[in-house]
Amino acid sequence: MKMDADLLSEALTRLKRAQGQLAGVIRMIEEGDDCERVLTQLAAVSRALDRAGFKIISTGLRQCQVARERGEQPPMSEERLEKLFLALS
């Protein structure tokens, strides 16, 4: 299913934030930073990625619902969306 970039702007923002956080984690490791600080930041990256993924799935669900309301064929089956959702958890 092709996704509309405008609908995914929030997910894109989250991904860019995670990218910056990950760069920070890499830098922390390279500089020998404290293990607890590194893991705290790594957990933040993981949460940001999870939230972006859930936002993408949510957008897909909305697109399918709109298609059904218009009497059109949804771009993806509910089963496929469910499988993608479960892949994130």
PDB file of N, CA and C in Angstrom:
ATOM      1  N   MET A   1       0.851  -1.166   0.000  1.00  0.00           N
ATOM      2  CA  MET A   1       0.000   0.000   0.000  1.00  0.00           C
ATOM      3  C   MET A   1       0.898   1.230   0.000  1.00  0.00           C
ATOM      4  N   LYS A   2       0.675   2.092  -0.949  1.00  0.00           N
ATOM      5  CA  LYS A   2       1.433   3.346  -1.026  1.00  0.00           C
ATOM      6  C   LYS A   2       0.827   4.326  -0.025  1.00  0.00           C
ATOM      7  N   MET A   3       1.706   4.948   0.751  1.00  0.00           N
ATOM      8  CA  MET A   3       1.249   5.854   1.796  1.00  0.00           C
ATOM      9  C   MET A   3       1.451   7.304   1.355  1.00  0.00           C
ATOM     10  N   ASP A   4       0.528   8.152   1.742  1.00  0.00           N
ATOM     11  CA  ASP A   4       0.584   9.578   1.441  1.00  0.00           C
ATOM     12  C   ASP A   4       1.537  10.255   2.425  1.00  0.00           C
ATOM     13  N   ALA A   5       2.582  10.890   1.914  1.00  0.00           N
ATOM     14  CA  ALA A   5       3.591  11.532   2.767  1.00  0.00           C
ATOM     15  C   ALA A   5       2.972  12.605   3.657  1.00  0.00           C
ATOM     16  N   ASP A   6       1.958  13.305   3.167  1.00  0.00           N
ATOM     17  CA  ASP A   6       1.307  14.338   3.977  1.00  0.00           C
ATOM     18  C   ASP A   6       0.632  13.726   5.208  1.00  0.00           C
ATOM     19  N   LEU A   7       0.032  12.552   5.018  1.00  0.00           N
ATOM     20  CA  LEU A   7      -0.630  11.885   6.134  1.00  0.00           C
ATOM     21  C   LEU A   7       0.375  11.336   7.139  1.00  0.00           C
ATOM     22  N   LEU A   8       1.595  11.135   6.701  1.00  0.00           N
ATOM     23  CA  LEU A   8       2.613  10.538   7.560  1.00  0.00           C
ATOM     24  C   LEU A   8       3.614  11.545   8.102  1.00  0.00           C
ATOM     25  N   SER A   9       3.282  12.820   8.050  1.00  0.00           N
ATOM     26  CA  SER A   9       4.245  13.832   8.496  1.00  0.00           C
ATOM     27  C   SER A   9       4.615  13.651   9.967  1.00  0.00           C
ATOM     28  N   GLU A  10       3.656  13.270  10.795  1.00  0.00           N
ATOM     29  CA  GLU A  10       3.953  13.049  12.217  1.00  0.00           C
ATOM     30  C   GLU A  10       4.907  11.867  12.393  1.00  0.00           C
ATOM     31  N   ALA A  11       4.678  10.794  11.652  1.00  0.00           N
ATOM     32  CA  ALA A  11       5.578   9.637  11.728  1.00  0.00           C
ATOM     33  C   ALA A  11       6.965  10.013  11.237  1.00  0.00           C
ATOM     34  N   LEU A  12       7.020  10.799  10.185  1.00  0.00           N
ATOM     35  CA  LEU A  12       8.307  11.247   9.646  1.00  0.00           C
ATOM     36  C   LEU A  12       9.062  12.088  10.673  1.00  0.00           C
ATOM     37  N   THR A  13       8.350  12.948  11.369  1.00  0.00           N
ATOM     38  CA  THR A  13       8.970  13.760  12.417  1.00  0.00           C
ATOM     39  C   THR A  13       9.541  12.868  13.513  1.00  0.00           C
ATOM     40  N   ARG A  14       8.783  11.863  13.910  1.00  0.00           N
ATOM     41  CA  ARG A  14       9.258  10.927  14.939  1.00  0.00           C
ATOM     42  C   ARG A  14      10.497  10.172  14.467  1.00  0.00           C
ATOM     43  N   LEU A  15      10.496   9.759  13.205  1.00  0.00           N
ATOM     44  CA  LEU A  15      11.649   9.024  12.672  1.00  0.00           C
ATOM     45  C   LEU A  15      12.896   9.899  12.610  1.00  0.00           C
ATOM     46  N   LYS A  16      12.715  11.141  12.229  1.00  0.00           N
ATOM     47  CA  LYS A  16      13.863  12.056  12.184  1.00  0.00           C
ATOM     48  C   LYS A  16      14.400  12.318  13.587  1.00  0.00           C
ATOM     49  N   ARG A  17      13.504  12.435  14.552  1.00  0.00           N
ATOM     50  CA  ARG A  17      13.929  12.621  15.941  1.00  0.00           C
ATOM     51  C   ARG A  17      14.700  11.386  16.410  1.00  0.00           C
ATOM     52  N   ALA A  18      14.189  10.206  16.082  1.00  0.00           N
ATOM     53  CA  ALA A  18      14.870   8.964  16.463  1.00  0.00           C
ATOM     54  C   ALA A  18      16.241   8.874  15.805  1.00  0.00           C
ATOM     55  N   GLN A  19      16.331   9.329  14.572  1.00  0.00           N
ATOM     56  CA  GLN A  19      17.613   9.325  13.864  1.00  0.00           C
ATOM     57  C   GLN A  19      18.632  10.189  14.613  1.00  0.00           C
ATOM     58  N   GLY A  20      18.207  11.354  15.057  1.00  0.00           N
ATOM     59  CA  GLY A  20      19.090  12.229  15.826  1.00  0.00           C
ATOM     60  C   GLY A  20      19.472  11.613  17.161  1.00  0.00           C
ATOM     61  N   GLN A  21      18.493  10.984  17.823  1.00  0.00           N
ATOM     62  CA  GLN A  21      18.773  10.326  19.098  1.00  0.00           C
ATOM     63  C   GLN A  21      19.759   9.180  18.912  1.00  0.00           C
ATOM     64  N   LEU A  22      19.589   8.418  17.839  1.00  0.00           N
ATOM     65  CA  LEU A  22      20.492   7.297  17.580  1.00  0.00           C
ATOM     66  C   LEU A  22      21.908   7.794  17.317  1.00  0.00           C
ATOM     67  N   ALA A  23      22.026   8.885  16.582  1.00  0.00           N
ATOM     68  CA  ALA A  23      23.354   9.472  16.351  1.00  0.00           C
ATOM     69  C   ALA A  23      23.986   9.859  17.687  1.00  0.00           C
ATOM     70  N   GLY A  24      23.161  10.373  18.599  1.00  0.00           N
ATOM     71  CA  GLY A  24      23.657  10.722  19.925  1.00  0.00           C
ATOM     72  C   GLY A  24      24.118   9.503  20.704  1.00  0.00           C
ATOM     73  N   VAL A  25      23.373   8.408  20.599  1.00  0.00           N
ATOM     74  CA  VAL A  25      23.750   7.166  21.283  1.00  0.00           C
ATOM     75  C   VAL A  25      25.080   6.650  20.740  1.00  0.00           C
ATOM     76  N   ILE A  26      25.226   6.675  19.437  1.00  0.00           N
ATOM     77  CA  ILE A  26      26.482   6.223  18.821  1.00  0.00           C
ATOM     78  C   ILE A  26      27.643   7.074  19.315  1.00  0.00           C
ATOM     79  N   ARG A  27      27.430   8.369  19.345  1.00  0.00           N
ATOM     80  CA  ARG A  27      28.477   9.276  19.822  1.00  0.00           C
ATOM     81  C   ARG A  27      28.819   8.986  21.287  1.00  0.00           C
ATOM     82  N   MET A  28      27.793   8.745  22.099  1.00  0.00           N
ATOM     83  CA  MET A  28      28.017   8.434  23.512  1.00  0.00           C
ATOM     84  C   MET A  28      28.868   7.175  23.673  1.00  0.00           C
ATOM     85  N   ILE A  29      28.581   6.163  22.876  1.00  0.00           N
ATOM     86  CA  ILE A  29      29.350   4.916  22.949  1.00  0.00           C
ATOM     87  C   ILE A  29      30.782   5.160  22.504  1.00  0.00           C
ATOM     88  N   GLU A  30      30.942   5.890  21.406  1.00  0.00           N
ATOM     89  CA  GLU A  30      32.291   6.182  20.898  1.00  0.00           C
ATOM     90  C   GLU A  30      33.119   6.970  21.910  1.00  0.00           C
ATOM     91  N   GLU A  31      32.448   7.800  22.704  1.00  0.00           N
ATOM     92  CA  GLU A  31      33.152   8.619  23.690  1.00  0.00           C
ATOM     93  C   GLU A  31      33.265   7.933  25.048  1.00  0.00           C
ATOM     94  N   GLY A  32      32.766   6.687  25.136  1.00  0.00           N
ATOM     95  CA  GLY A  32      32.877   5.929  26.377  1.00  0.00           C
ATOM     96  C   GLY A  32      31.982   6.437  27.492  1.00  0.00           C
ATOM     97  N   ASP A  33      30.823   6.942  27.129  1.00  0.00           N
ATOM     98  CA  ASP A  33      29.891   7.489  28.120  1.00  0.00           C
ATOM     99  C   ASP A  33      29.388   6.385  29.056  1.00  0.00           C
ATOM    100  N   ASP A  34      28.742   6.810  30.125  1.00  0.00           N
ATOM    101  CA  ASP A  34      28.194   5.918  31.136  1.00  0.00           C
ATOM    102  C   ASP A  34      27.160   4.962  30.534  1.00  0.00           C
ATOM    103  N   CYS A  35      27.244   3.689  30.899  1.00  0.00           N
ATOM    104  CA  CYS A  35      26.366   2.643  30.365  1.00  0.00           C
ATOM    105  C   CYS A  35      24.890   2.957  30.616  1.00  0.00           C
ATOM    106  N   GLU A  36      24.564   3.396  31.813  1.00  0.00           N
ATOM    107  CA  GLU A  36      23.171   3.687  32.149  1.00  0.00           C
ATOM    108  C   GLU A  36      22.619   4.818  31.287  1.00  0.00           C
ATOM    109  N   ARG A  37      23.413   5.850  31.066  1.00  0.00           N
ATOM    110  CA  ARG A  37      22.980   6.965  30.206  1.00  0.00           C
ATOM    111  C   ARG A  37      22.769   6.492  28.770  1.00  0.00           C
ATOM    112  N   VAL A  38      23.683   5.644  28.289  1.00  0.00           N
ATOM    113  CA  VAL A  38      23.564   5.116  26.923  1.00  0.00           C
ATOM    114  C   VAL A  38      22.278   4.310  26.788  1.00  0.00           C
ATOM    115  N   LEU A  39      22.022   3.423  27.738  1.00  0.00           N
ATOM    116  CA  LEU A  39      20.827   2.578  27.658  1.00  0.00           C
ATOM    117  C   LEU A  39      19.540   3.387  27.796  1.00  0.00           C
ATOM    118  N   THR A  40      19.562   4.430  28.603  1.00  0.00           N
ATOM    119  CA  THR A  40      18.391   5.303  28.725  1.00  0.00           C
ATOM    120  C   THR A  40      18.080   5.958  27.384  1.00  0.00           C
ATOM    121  N   GLN A  41      19.095   6.454  26.718  1.00  0.00           N
ATOM    122  CA  GLN A  41      18.901   7.088  25.412  1.00  0.00           C
ATOM    123  C   GLN A  41      18.503   6.067  24.349  1.00  0.00           C
ATOM    124  N   LEU A  42      19.065   4.868  24.429  1.00  0.00           N
ATOM    125  CA  LEU A  42      18.712   3.814  23.476  1.00  0.00           C
ATOM    126  C   LEU A  42      17.244   3.417  23.642  1.00  0.00           C
ATOM    127  N   ALA A  43      16.764   3.376  24.876  1.00  0.00           N
ATOM    128  CA  ALA A  43      15.350   3.086  25.123  1.00  0.00           C
ATOM    129  C   ALA A  43      14.467   4.177  24.517  1.00  0.00           C
ATOM    130  N   ALA A  44      14.911   5.422  24.591  1.00  0.00           N
ATOM    131  CA  ALA A  44      14.149   6.528  23.993  1.00  0.00           C
ATOM    132  C   ALA A  44      14.072   6.374  22.479  1.00  0.00           C
ATOM    133  N   VAL A  45      15.171   5.951  21.865  1.00  0.00           N
ATOM    134  CA  VAL A  45      15.179   5.710  20.415  1.00  0.00           C
ATOM    135  C   VAL A  45      14.177   4.613  20.074  1.00  0.00           C
ATOM    136  N   SER A  46      14.207   3.548  20.839  1.00  0.00           N
ATOM    137  CA  SER A  46      13.302   2.424  20.595  1.00  0.00           C
ATOM    138  C   SER A  46      11.841   2.859  20.698  1.00  0.00           C
ATOM    139  N   ARG A  47      11.514   3.638  21.718  1.00  0.00           N
ATOM    140  CA  ARG A  47      10.132   4.133  21.870  1.00  0.00           C
ATOM    141  C   ARG A  47       9.729   5.021  20.699  1.00  0.00           C
ATOM    142  N   ALA A  48      10.638   5.876  20.260  1.00  0.00           N
ATOM    143  CA  ALA A  48      10.335   6.765  19.128  1.00  0.00           C
ATOM    144  C   ALA A  48      10.062   5.953  17.865  1.00  0.00           C
ATOM    145  N   LEU A  49      10.840   4.905  17.645  1.00  0.00           N
ATOM    146  CA  LEU A  49      10.623   4.049  16.475  1.00  0.00           C
ATOM    147  C   LEU A  49       9.290   3.311  16.579  1.00  0.00           C
ATOM    148  N   ASP A  50       8.980   2.801  17.775  1.00  0.00           N
ATOM    149  CA  ASP A  50       7.701   2.116  17.975  1.00  0.00           C
ATOM    150  C   ASP A  50       6.532   3.052  17.685  1.00  0.00           C
ATOM    151  N   ARG A  51       6.606   4.254  18.198  1.00  0.00           N
ATOM    152  CA  ARG A  51       5.514   5.216  17.994  1.00  0.00           C
ATOM    153  C   ARG A  51       5.357   5.581  16.521  1.00  0.00           C
ATOM    154  N   ALA A  52       6.459   5.711  15.828  1.00  0.00           N
ATOM    155  CA  ALA A  52       6.389   5.998  14.389  1.00  0.00           C
ATOM    156  C   ALA A  52       5.726   4.835  13.658  1.00  0.00           C
ATOM    157  N   GLY A  53       6.103   3.622  14.015  1.00  0.00           N
ATOM    158  CA  GLY A  53       5.494   2.443  13.389  1.00  0.00           C
ATOM    159  C   GLY A  53       4.004   2.372  13.640  1.00  0.00           C
ATOM    160  N   PHE A  54       3.594   2.622  14.877  1.00  0.00           N
ATOM    161  CA  PHE A  54       2.165   2.595  15.196  1.00  0.00           C
ATOM    162  C   PHE A  54       1.411   3.703  14.467  1.00  0.00           C
ATOM    163  N   LYS A  55       2.043   4.843  14.292  1.00  0.00           N
ATOM    164  CA  LYS A  55       1.412   5.938  13.547  1.00  0.00           C
ATOM    165  C   LYS A  55       1.207   5.536  12.083  1.00  0.00           C
ATOM    166  N   ILE A  56       2.176   4.855  11.519  1.00  0.00           N
ATOM    167  CA  ILE A  56       2.062   4.402  10.128  1.00  0.00           C
ATOM    168  C   ILE A  56       0.923   3.394   9.995  1.00  0.00           C
ATOM    169  N   ILE A  57       0.840   2.443  10.926  1.00  0.00           N
ATOM    170  CA  ILE A  57      -0.249   1.458  10.906  1.00  0.00           C
ATOM    171  C   ILE A  57      -1.595   2.164  11.073  1.00  0.00           C
ATOM    172  N   SER A  58      -1.663   3.106  11.983  1.00  0.00           N
ATOM    173  CA  SER A  58      -2.894   3.861  12.215  1.00  0.00           C
ATOM    174  C   SER A  58      -3.342   4.582  10.946  1.00  0.00           C
ATOM    175  N   THR A  59      -2.401   5.169  10.245  1.00  0.00           N
ATOM    176  CA  THR A  59      -2.711   5.859   8.993  1.00  0.00           C
ATOM    177  C   THR A  59      -3.236   4.871   7.958  1.00  0.00           C
ATOM    178  N   GLY A  60      -2.632   3.706   7.890  1.00  0.00           N
ATOM    179  CA  GLY A  60      -3.098   2.668   6.969  1.00  0.00           C
ATOM    180  C   GLY A  60      -4.516   2.229   7.286  1.00  0.00           C
ATOM    181  N   LEU A  61      -4.805   2.047   8.567  1.00  0.00           N
ATOM    182  CA  LEU A  61      -6.159   1.666   8.975  1.00  0.00           C
ATOM    183  C   LEU A  61      -7.171   2.734   8.565  1.00  0.00           C
ATOM    184  N   ARG A  62      -6.789   3.997   8.765  1.00  0.00           N
ATOM    185  CA  ARG A  62      -7.680   5.093   8.386  1.00  0.00           C
ATOM    186  C   ARG A  62      -7.932   5.106   6.882  1.00  0.00           C
ATOM    187  N   GLN A  63      -6.879   4.882   6.097  1.00  0.00           N
ATOM    188  CA  GLN A  63      -7.041   4.868   4.639  1.00  0.00           C
ATOM    189  C   GLN A  63      -7.975   3.737   4.213  1.00  0.00           C
ATOM    190  N   CYS A  64      -7.867   2.593   4.861  1.00  0.00           N
ATOM    191  CA  CYS A  64      -8.751   1.473   4.542  1.00  0.00           C
ATOM    192  C   CYS A  64     -10.197   1.801   4.906  1.00  0.00           C
ATOM    193  N   GLN A  65     -10.398   2.429   6.060  1.00  0.00           N
ATOM    194  CA  GLN A  65     -11.742   2.799   6.489  1.00  0.00           C
ATOM    195  C   GLN A  65     -12.373   3.800   5.520  1.00  0.00           C
ATOM    196  N   VAL A  66     -11.621   4.791   5.109  1.00  0.00           N
ATOM    197  CA  VAL A  66     -12.128   5.789   4.161  1.00  0.00           C
ATOM    198  C   VAL A  66     -12.500   5.120   2.837  1.00  0.00           C
ATOM    199  N   ALA A  67     -11.670   4.197   2.375  1.00  0.00           N
ATOM    200  CA  ALA A  67     -11.960   3.494   1.119  1.00  0.00           C
ATOM    201  C   ALA A  67     -13.273   2.723   1.236  1.00  0.00           C
ATOM    202  N   ARG A  68     -13.470   2.025   2.364  1.00  0.00           N
ATOM    203  CA  ARG A  68     -14.708   1.272   2.563  1.00  0.00           C
ATOM    204  C   ARG A  68     -15.924   2.201   2.573  1.00  0.00           C
ATOM    205  N   GLU A  69     -15.795   3.336   3.250  1.00  0.00           N
ATOM    206  CA  GLU A  69     -16.908   4.289   3.316  1.00  0.00           C
ATOM    207  C   GLU A  69     -17.274   4.830   1.941  1.00  0.00           C
ATOM    208  N   ARG A  70     -16.304   4.907   1.065  1.00  0.00           N
ATOM    209  CA  ARG A  70     -16.546   5.390  -0.299  1.00  0.00           C
ATOM    210  C   ARG A  70     -16.994   4.268  -1.233  1.00  0.00           C
ATOM    211  N   GLY A  71     -17.069   3.048  -0.702  1.00  0.00           N
ATOM    212  CA  GLY A  71     -17.449   1.908  -1.518  1.00  0.00           C
ATOM    213  C   GLY A  71     -16.323   1.409  -2.405  1.00  0.00           C
ATOM    214  N   GLU A  72     -15.099   1.782  -2.077  1.00  0.00           N
ATOM    215  CA  GLU A  72     -13.921   1.372  -2.852  1.00  0.00           C
ATOM    216  C   GLU A  72     -13.256   0.170  -2.190  1.00  0.00           C
ATOM    217  N   GLN A  73     -12.413  -0.476  -2.959  1.00  0.00           N
ATOM    218  CA  GLN A  73     -11.619  -1.583  -2.432  1.00  0.00           C
ATOM    219  C   GLN A  73     -10.517  -1.008  -1.530  1.00  0.00           C
ATOM    220  N   PRO A  74     -10.429  -1.449  -0.267  1.00  0.00           N
ATOM    221  CA  PRO A  74      -9.353  -0.955   0.604  1.00  0.00           C
ATOM    222  C   PRO A  74      -7.984  -1.310   0.022  1.00  0.00           C
ATOM    223  N   PRO A  75      -7.000  -0.436   0.223  1.00  0.00           N
ATOM    224  CA  PRO A  75      -5.674  -0.678  -0.340  1.00  0.00           C
ATOM    225  C   PRO A  75      -4.955  -1.871   0.282  1.00  0.00           C
ATOM    226  N   MET A  76      -5.436  -2.333   1.454  1.00  0.00           N
ATOM    227  CA  MET A  76      -4.799  -3.460   2.115  1.00  0.00           C
ATOM    228  C   MET A  76      -5.851  -4.180   2.955  1.00  0.00           C
ATOM    229  N   SER A  77      -5.737  -5.485   3.038  1.00  0.00           N
ATOM    230  CA  SER A  77      -6.703  -6.248   3.826  1.00  0.00           C
ATOM    231  C   SER A  77      -6.471  -6.023   5.319  1.00  0.00           C
ATOM    232  N   GLU A  78      -7.530  -6.231   6.092  1.00  0.00           N
ATOM    233  CA  GLU A  78      -7.413  -6.105   7.542  1.00  0.00           C
ATOM    234  C   GLU A  78      -6.410  -7.117   8.087  1.00  0.00           C
ATOM    235  N   GLU A  79      -6.392  -8.303   7.493  1.00  0.00           N
ATOM    236  CA  GLU A  79      -5.465  -9.344   7.942  1.00  0.00           C
ATOM    237  C   GLU A  79      -4.013  -8.908   7.752  1.00  0.00           C
ATOM    238  N   ARG A  80      -3.738  -8.282   6.623  1.00  0.00           N
ATOM    239  CA  ARG A  80      -2.369  -7.816   6.349  1.00  0.00           C
ATOM    240  C   ARG A  80      -1.982  -6.696   7.317  1.00  0.00           C
ATOM    241  N   LEU A  81      -2.895  -5.766   7.556  1.00  0.00           N
ATOM    242  CA  LEU A  81      -2.624  -4.689   8.515  1.00  0.00           C
ATOM    243  C   LEU A  81      -2.406  -5.251   9.919  1.00  0.00           C
ATOM    244  N   GLU A  82      -3.208  -6.244  10.285  1.00  0.00           N
ATOM    245  CA  GLU A  82      -3.041  -6.864  11.603  1.00  0.00           C
ATOM    246  C   GLU A  82      -1.669  -7.527  11.713  1.00  0.00           C
ATOM    247  N   LYS A  83      -1.256  -8.203  10.660  1.00  0.00           N
ATOM    248  CA  LYS A  83       0.060  -8.852  10.656  1.00  0.00           C
ATOM    249  C   LYS A  83       1.173  -7.810  10.810  1.00  0.00           C
ATOM    250  N   LEU A  84       1.044  -6.695  10.118  1.00  0.00           N
ATOM    251  CA  LEU A  84       2.035  -5.623  10.239  1.00  0.00           C
ATOM    252  C   LEU A  84       2.035  -5.037  11.648  1.00  0.00           C
ATOM    253  N   PHE A  85       0.844  -4.858  12.205  1.00  0.00           N
ATOM    254  CA  PHE A  85       0.737  -4.338  13.568  1.00  0.00           C
ATOM    255  C   PHE A  85       1.421  -5.273  14.559  1.00  0.00           C
ATOM    256  N   LEU A  86       1.164  -6.560  14.428  1.00  0.00           N
ATOM    257  CA  LEU A  86       1.761  -7.531  15.342  1.00  0.00           C
ATOM    258  C   LEU A  86       3.273  -7.611  15.186  1.00  0.00           C
ATOM    259  N   ALA A  87       3.773  -7.293  14.005  1.00  0.00           N
ATOM    260  CA  ALA A  87       5.223  -7.290  13.794  1.00  0.00           C
ATOM    261  C   ALA A  87       5.898  -6.203  14.624  1.00  0.00           C
ATOM    262  N   LEU A  88       5.153  -5.166  14.989  1.00  0.00           N
ATOM    263  CA  LEU A  88       5.715  -4.076  15.791  1.00  0.00           C
ATOM    264  C   LEU A  88       5.717  -4.386  17.280  1.00  0.00           C
ATOM    265  N   SER A  89       4.886  -5.332  17.698  1.00  0.00           N
ATOM    266  CA  SER A  89       4.783  -5.579  19.141  1.00  0.00           C
ATOM    267  C   SER A  89       5.632  -6.731  19.604  1.00  0.00           C
TER     268      SER A  89
END
